XYZ file of C-alpha atoms in Angstrom:
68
model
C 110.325 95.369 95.118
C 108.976 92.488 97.135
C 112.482 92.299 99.024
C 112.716 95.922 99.266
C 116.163 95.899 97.140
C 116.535 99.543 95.883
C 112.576 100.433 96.439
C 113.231 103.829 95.969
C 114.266 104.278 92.779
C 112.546 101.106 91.382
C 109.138 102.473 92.408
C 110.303 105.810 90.952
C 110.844 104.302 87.373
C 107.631 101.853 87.956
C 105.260 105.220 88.368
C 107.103 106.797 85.318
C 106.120 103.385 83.184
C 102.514 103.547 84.630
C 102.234 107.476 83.612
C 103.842 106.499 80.081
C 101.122 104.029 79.718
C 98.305 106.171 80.582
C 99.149 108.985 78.551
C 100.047 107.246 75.339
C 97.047 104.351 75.827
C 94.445 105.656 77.591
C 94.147 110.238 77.028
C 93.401 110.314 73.944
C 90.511 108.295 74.521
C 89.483 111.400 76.530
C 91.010 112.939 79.441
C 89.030 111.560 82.529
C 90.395 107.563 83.621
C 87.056 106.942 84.603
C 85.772 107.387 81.429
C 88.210 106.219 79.282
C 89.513 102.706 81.004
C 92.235 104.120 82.649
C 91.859 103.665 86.538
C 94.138 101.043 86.864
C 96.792 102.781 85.281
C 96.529 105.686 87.074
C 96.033 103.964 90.532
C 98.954 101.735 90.023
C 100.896 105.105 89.393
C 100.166 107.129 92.238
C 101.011 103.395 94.346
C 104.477 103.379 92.800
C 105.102 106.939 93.509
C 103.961 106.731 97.238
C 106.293 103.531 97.452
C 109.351 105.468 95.961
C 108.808 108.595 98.645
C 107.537 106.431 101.528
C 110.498 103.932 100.757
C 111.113 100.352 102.073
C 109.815 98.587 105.013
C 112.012 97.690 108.398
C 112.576 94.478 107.076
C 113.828 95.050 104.048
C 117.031 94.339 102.015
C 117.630 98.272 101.433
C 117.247 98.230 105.711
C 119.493 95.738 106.285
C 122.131 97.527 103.679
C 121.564 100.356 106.155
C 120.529 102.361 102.517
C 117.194 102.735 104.093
């Protein structure tokens, strides 16, 4: 990610982990991440996804490639 070497689909699988984690760790705790520790795990998600549909930077590996 910090070269921007497939971004797309990296971030895509990164959001997927994040989602994972907050549904298995954090819901049953109750359904709300403020009130049941899971902020982080939903910010970091929505991050990842925005990075996978916004995709890499102009300097960038995946740029450079001419993939971008």
């Amino acid at each position: 990610m910090l070269l921007g070497l497939f971004t797309r689909p990296v971030a895509f699988v990164l959001s997927g982990q994040m989602a994972v984690a907050y549904f298995t760790q954090h819901s049953p705790h109750g359904f709300w991440p403020i009130l049941n520790g899971g902020e982080l795990a939903v910010l970091f998600c929505f991050v990842w996804l925005f990075f996978s549909v916004a995709g890499p930077g102009p300097i960038s590996v995946d740029r450079l490639r001419g993939r971008g």
